[in-house]
Coordinates of C-alpha atoms in Angstrom, one line a residue:
Chain P
E1300 CA 71.5 -151.3 -203.0
A1301 CA 68.7 -151.2 -205.5
G1302 CA 67.5 -147.8 -206.5
V1303 CA 64.0 -146.4 -207.1
A1304 CA 62.2 -148.5 -209.7
Q1305 CA 59.6 -147.1 -212.0
S1306 CA 57.5 -148.5 -214.8
P1307 CA 56.8 -148.2 -217.6
R1308 CA 59.6 -146.0 -218.9
Y1309 CA 57.6 -144.6 -221.8
K1310 CA 53.9 -144.4 -222.5
I1311 CA 52.0 -142.9 -225.4
I1312 CA 48.3 -142.5 -225.1
E1313 CA 45.5 -140.5 -226.7
K1314 CA 43.7 -137.8 -224.8
R1315 CA 40.9 -138.9 -222.7
Q1316 CA 42.5 -142.3 -222.1
S1317 CA 43.6 -143.5 -218.7
V1318 CA 47.2 -144.3 -217.7
A1319 CA 48.8 -145.7 -214.5
F1320 CA 52.4 -145.5 -213.4
W1321 CA 54.1 -147.6 -210.8
C1322 CA 56.9 -146.9 -208.3
N1323 CA 58.9 -149.1 -206.0
P1324 CA 61.0 -147.0 -203.6
I1325 CA 64.3 -148.0 -202.0
S1326 CA 63.7 -150.5 -199.2
G1327 CA 63.1 -148.9 -195.9
H1328 CA 62.3 -145.5 -197.2
A1329 CA 59.2 -144.2 -195.5
T1330 CA 58.7 -141.1 -197.6
L1331 CA 57.7 -141.3 -201.3
Y1332 CA 57.2 -138.5 -203.7
W1333 CA 55.6 -138.2 -207.2
Y1334 CA 56.8 -135.2 -209.3
Q1335 CA 55.7 -134.0 -212.7
Q1336 CA 58.3 -132.4 -214.9
I1337 CA 57.2 -130.6 -218.0
L1338 CA 59.8 -130.1 -220.6
G1339 CA 62.0 -127.0 -219.8
Q1340 CA 60.8 -126.8 -216.2
G1341 CA 61.9 -128.1 -212.8
P1342 CA 60.0 -131.0 -211.2
K1343 CA 56.7 -130.1 -209.5
L1344 CA 55.6 -132.0 -206.5
L1345 CA 52.3 -133.8 -207.0
I1346 CA 52.0 -135.8 -203.9
Q1347 CA 54.0 -136.9 -200.9
F1348 CA 53.4 -140.0 -198.8
Q1349 CA 54.7 -140.8 -195.4
N1350 CA 54.3 -144.6 -195.1
N1351 CA 50.8 -145.1 -196.4
G1352 CA 49.5 -141.7 -195.5
V1353 CA 49.3 -138.5 -197.6
V1354 CA 51.4 -135.6 -196.3
D1355 CA 50.9 -133.2 -199.1
D1356 CA 48.7 -133.4 -202.2
S1357 CA 48.0 -129.7 -202.6
Q1358 CA 49.3 -129.5 -206.2
L1359 CA 47.7 -132.7 -207.4
P1360 CA 44.9 -132.1 -209.9
K1361 CA 42.4 -134.2 -208.0
D1362 CA 39.8 -134.1 -210.7
R1363 CA 41.9 -136.4 -212.9
F1364 CA 44.9 -137.5 -210.9
S1365 CA 45.0 -140.0 -208.1
A1366 CA 47.7 -141.8 -206.2
E1367 CA 47.8 -144.5 -203.6
R1368 CA 50.4 -146.3 -201.4
L1369 CA 48.2 -148.8 -199.8
K1370 CA 50.8 -150.9 -198.0
G1371 CA 53.3 -148.1 -197.4
V1372 CA 55.8 -149.5 -200.0
D1373 CA 54.9 -149.5 -203.7
S1374 CA 52.8 -146.6 -205.1
T1375 CA 50.6 -146.1 -208.2
L1376 CA 49.9 -142.7 -209.8
K1377 CA 46.8 -142.7 -212.2
I1378 CA 45.6 -140.1 -214.7
Q1379 CA 42.0 -140.5 -215.8
P1380 CA 41.2 -139.0 -218.3
A1381 CA 44.5 -137.7 -219.7
K1382 CA 44.8 -134.3 -221.3
L1383 CA 47.4 -133.0 -223.8
E1384 CA 49.0 -130.9 -221.1
D1385 CA 49.7 -134.0 -219.0
S1386 CA 52.6 -134.8 -221.4
A1387 CA 55.6 -134.8 -219.1
V1388 CA 58.1 -136.9 -217.2
Y1389 CA 56.7 -138.4 -214.0
L1390 CA 59.4 -138.9 -211.4
C1391 CA 59.1 -140.9 -208.3
A1392 CA 61.5 -140.3 -205.4
S1393 CA 62.0 -141.7 -202.0
S1394 CA 63.9 -140.7 -198.8
F1395 CA 64.5 -142.3 -195.5
S1396 CA 63.0 -139.4 -193.6
G1397 CA 63.1 -135.7 -193.1
I1398 CA 65.0 -133.5 -195.7
E1399 CA 67.8 -135.8 -196.4
T1400 CA 68.7 -136.7 -199.9
Q1401 CA 65.8 -137.8 -202.1
Y1402 CA 66.6 -140.7 -204.5
F1403 CA 65.0 -140.4 -207.9
G1404 CA 63.8 -143.1 -210.2
P1405 CA 64.4 -143.0 -213.9
G1406 CA 61.0 -141.5 -214.6
T1407 CA 58.1 -142.3 -216.9
R1408 CA 57.9 -140.2 -220.0
L1409 CA 54.2 -139.7 -220.9
L1410 CA 53.1 -138.4 -224.3
V1411 CA 49.5 -137.6 -224.7
L1412 CA 48.4 -137.2 -228.3
Chain F
K732 CA 58.8 -114.4 -208.1
N733 CA 59.9 -118.0 -208.0
E734 CA 61.1 -119.3 -204.7
V735 CA 64.2 -120.8 -206.4
E736 CA 65.7 -119.1 -209.3
Q737 CA 68.6 -120.3 -211.4
S738 CA 70.8 -118.6 -213.9
P739 CA 71.5 -118.9 -216.7
Q740 CA 68.7 -120.9 -218.2
N741 CA 70.9 -122.1 -221.0
L742 CA 74.7 -122.3 -221.2
T743 CA 76.9 -123.3 -224.1
A744 CA 80.6 -123.8 -223.5
Q745 CA 83.7 -125.1 -225.2
E746 CA 85.4 -128.1 -223.8
G747 CA 87.8 -127.1 -221.1
E748 CA 86.0 -123.9 -220.1
F749 CA 85.3 -123.1 -216.4
I750 CA 81.5 -123.1 -215.9
T751 CA 79.4 -121.4 -213.2
I752 CA 75.7 -121.9 -212.5
N753 CA 74.0 -119.8 -209.9
C754 CA 71.0 -120.4 -207.6
S755 CA 69.2 -117.9 -205.5
Y756 CA 66.3 -118.8 -203.2
S757 CA 63.9 -116.9 -201.0
V758 CA 62.8 -119.6 -198.6
G759 CA 64.6 -120.5 -195.4
I760 CA 66.5 -123.7 -195.6
S761 CA 69.0 -125.9 -193.7
A762 CA 70.5 -127.5 -196.8
L763 CA 70.5 -127.1 -200.6
H764 CA 70.8 -129.8 -203.3
W765 CA 72.4 -129.7 -206.7
L766 CA 71.0 -132.3 -209.1
Q767 CA 72.1 -133.4 -212.5
Q768 CA 69.6 -134.6 -215.1
H769 CA 70.8 -136.2 -218.3
P770 CA 68.7 -136.6 -221.5
G771 CA 66.2 -139.4 -220.8
G772 CA 65.0 -138.0 -217.5
G773 CA 67.2 -139.7 -214.8
I774 CA 68.1 -137.4 -211.9
V775 CA 71.3 -137.8 -209.9
S776 CA 72.1 -136.0 -206.7
L777 CA 75.4 -134.2 -207.0
F778 CA 75.7 -132.4 -203.7
M779 CA 73.8 -131.6 -200.5
L780 CA 75.4 -128.7 -198.7
S781 CA 74.4 -126.5 -195.8
S782 CA 77.5 -124.3 -195.5
G783 CA 80.8 -123.4 -197.2
K784 CA 82.0 -125.5 -200.0
K785 CA 82.1 -129.1 -201.3
K786 CA 84.2 -130.6 -204.0
H787 CA 83.8 -133.8 -206.0
G788 CA 86.1 -134.3 -208.8
R789 CA 85.8 -131.4 -211.2
L790 CA 82.6 -130.2 -209.5
I791 CA 82.6 -127.6 -206.8
A792 CA 79.5 -126.3 -205.0
T793 CA 79.4 -123.3 -202.7
I794 CA 76.7 -121.8 -200.6
N795 CA 76.2 -118.5 -198.7
I796 CA 73.3 -119.0 -196.3
Q797 CA 73.1 -115.3 -195.3
E798 CA 72.8 -114.2 -198.9
K799 CA 70.6 -117.2 -199.9
H800 CA 72.8 -118.0 -202.8
S801 CA 74.6 -121.1 -204.1
S802 CA 76.9 -121.7 -207.1
L803 CA 77.9 -124.9 -208.9
H804 CA 81.2 -124.7 -210.7
I805 CA 82.6 -127.2 -213.3
T806 CA 86.3 -127.0 -214.0
A807 CA 87.8 -128.3 -217.2
S808 CA 84.4 -128.9 -218.7
H809 CA 83.8 -131.9 -220.9
P810 CA 81.1 -132.9 -223.4
R811 CA 79.9 -135.6 -221.0
D812 CA 79.0 -132.8 -218.5
S813 CA 76.2 -131.8 -220.9
A814 CA 73.0 -132.1 -218.9
V815 CA 70.4 -130.0 -217.0
Y816 CA 71.6 -128.9 -213.6
I817 CA 68.8 -128.3 -211.0
C818 CA 69.0 -126.5 -207.7
A819 CA 66.6 -127.8 -205.1
V820 CA 65.8 -126.3 -201.7
P821 CA 64.0 -127.9 -198.8
Y822 CA 60.8 -125.8 -198.2
N823 CA 59.3 -127.3 -195.1
N824 CA 59.3 -130.6 -193.4
N825 CA 59.8 -133.2 -196.2
D826 CA 58.9 -130.8 -199.1
M827 CA 61.3 -129.3 -201.6
R828 CA 61.2 -126.5 -204.2
F829 CA 63.1 -126.9 -207.5
G830 CA 64.6 -124.4 -209.8
A831 CA 63.8 -124.6 -213.5
G832 CA 67.2 -125.9 -214.3
T833 CA 70.2 -124.8 -216.3
R834 CA 70.7 -126.6 -219.6
L835 CA 74.4 -127.0 -220.2
T836 CA 75.9 -127.9 -223.5
V837 CA 79.7 -128.5 -223.7
K838 CA 81.0 -128.6 -227.3
P839 CA 84.1 -130.5 -228.1

């Protein structure tokens, strides 16, 4: 079974630039999560989708971050414009439903200069 | 106070030592997850447990629901066990809270 796919794996941009990350969850998984993990901290949930609907985006900085999952499968997370403090690993995870195991992708490491 | 607290934050051990990482949480749960994160960012789920104890190879996880406490033990530690170990607790329907992680370094 293929795991959660993310791209790109690494991205370096200058502050005020825009960046987009892509996630393809495990086939059949209805729930998709985007997390931000700053060095030395645990992952922080940014947004959770159930199919193509948003369940929780309370910790998403909506002035610069946006995410979509238009067809209920792939998802895109965008930062526009990026700030230095956005440097982090952005993890995508998916689960079939409920609170069963979440499966994590390899993450996208973002460095904002 | 964080909803999920881990200790220690950093742990250095010699190869072969017995290791214990602790997790205390303040939110009500039905299950708790232990995750392993190697350098490079990839996260692997080690255990999901809701009571008692689970064992997988040299890894043992225990949980006490009443005391809201879980421990992850590594027997006969090896340098390849070096990673960040994260405790994660379901918070409400479909949400989770993560501890800050314990960075383990096992020296040969």
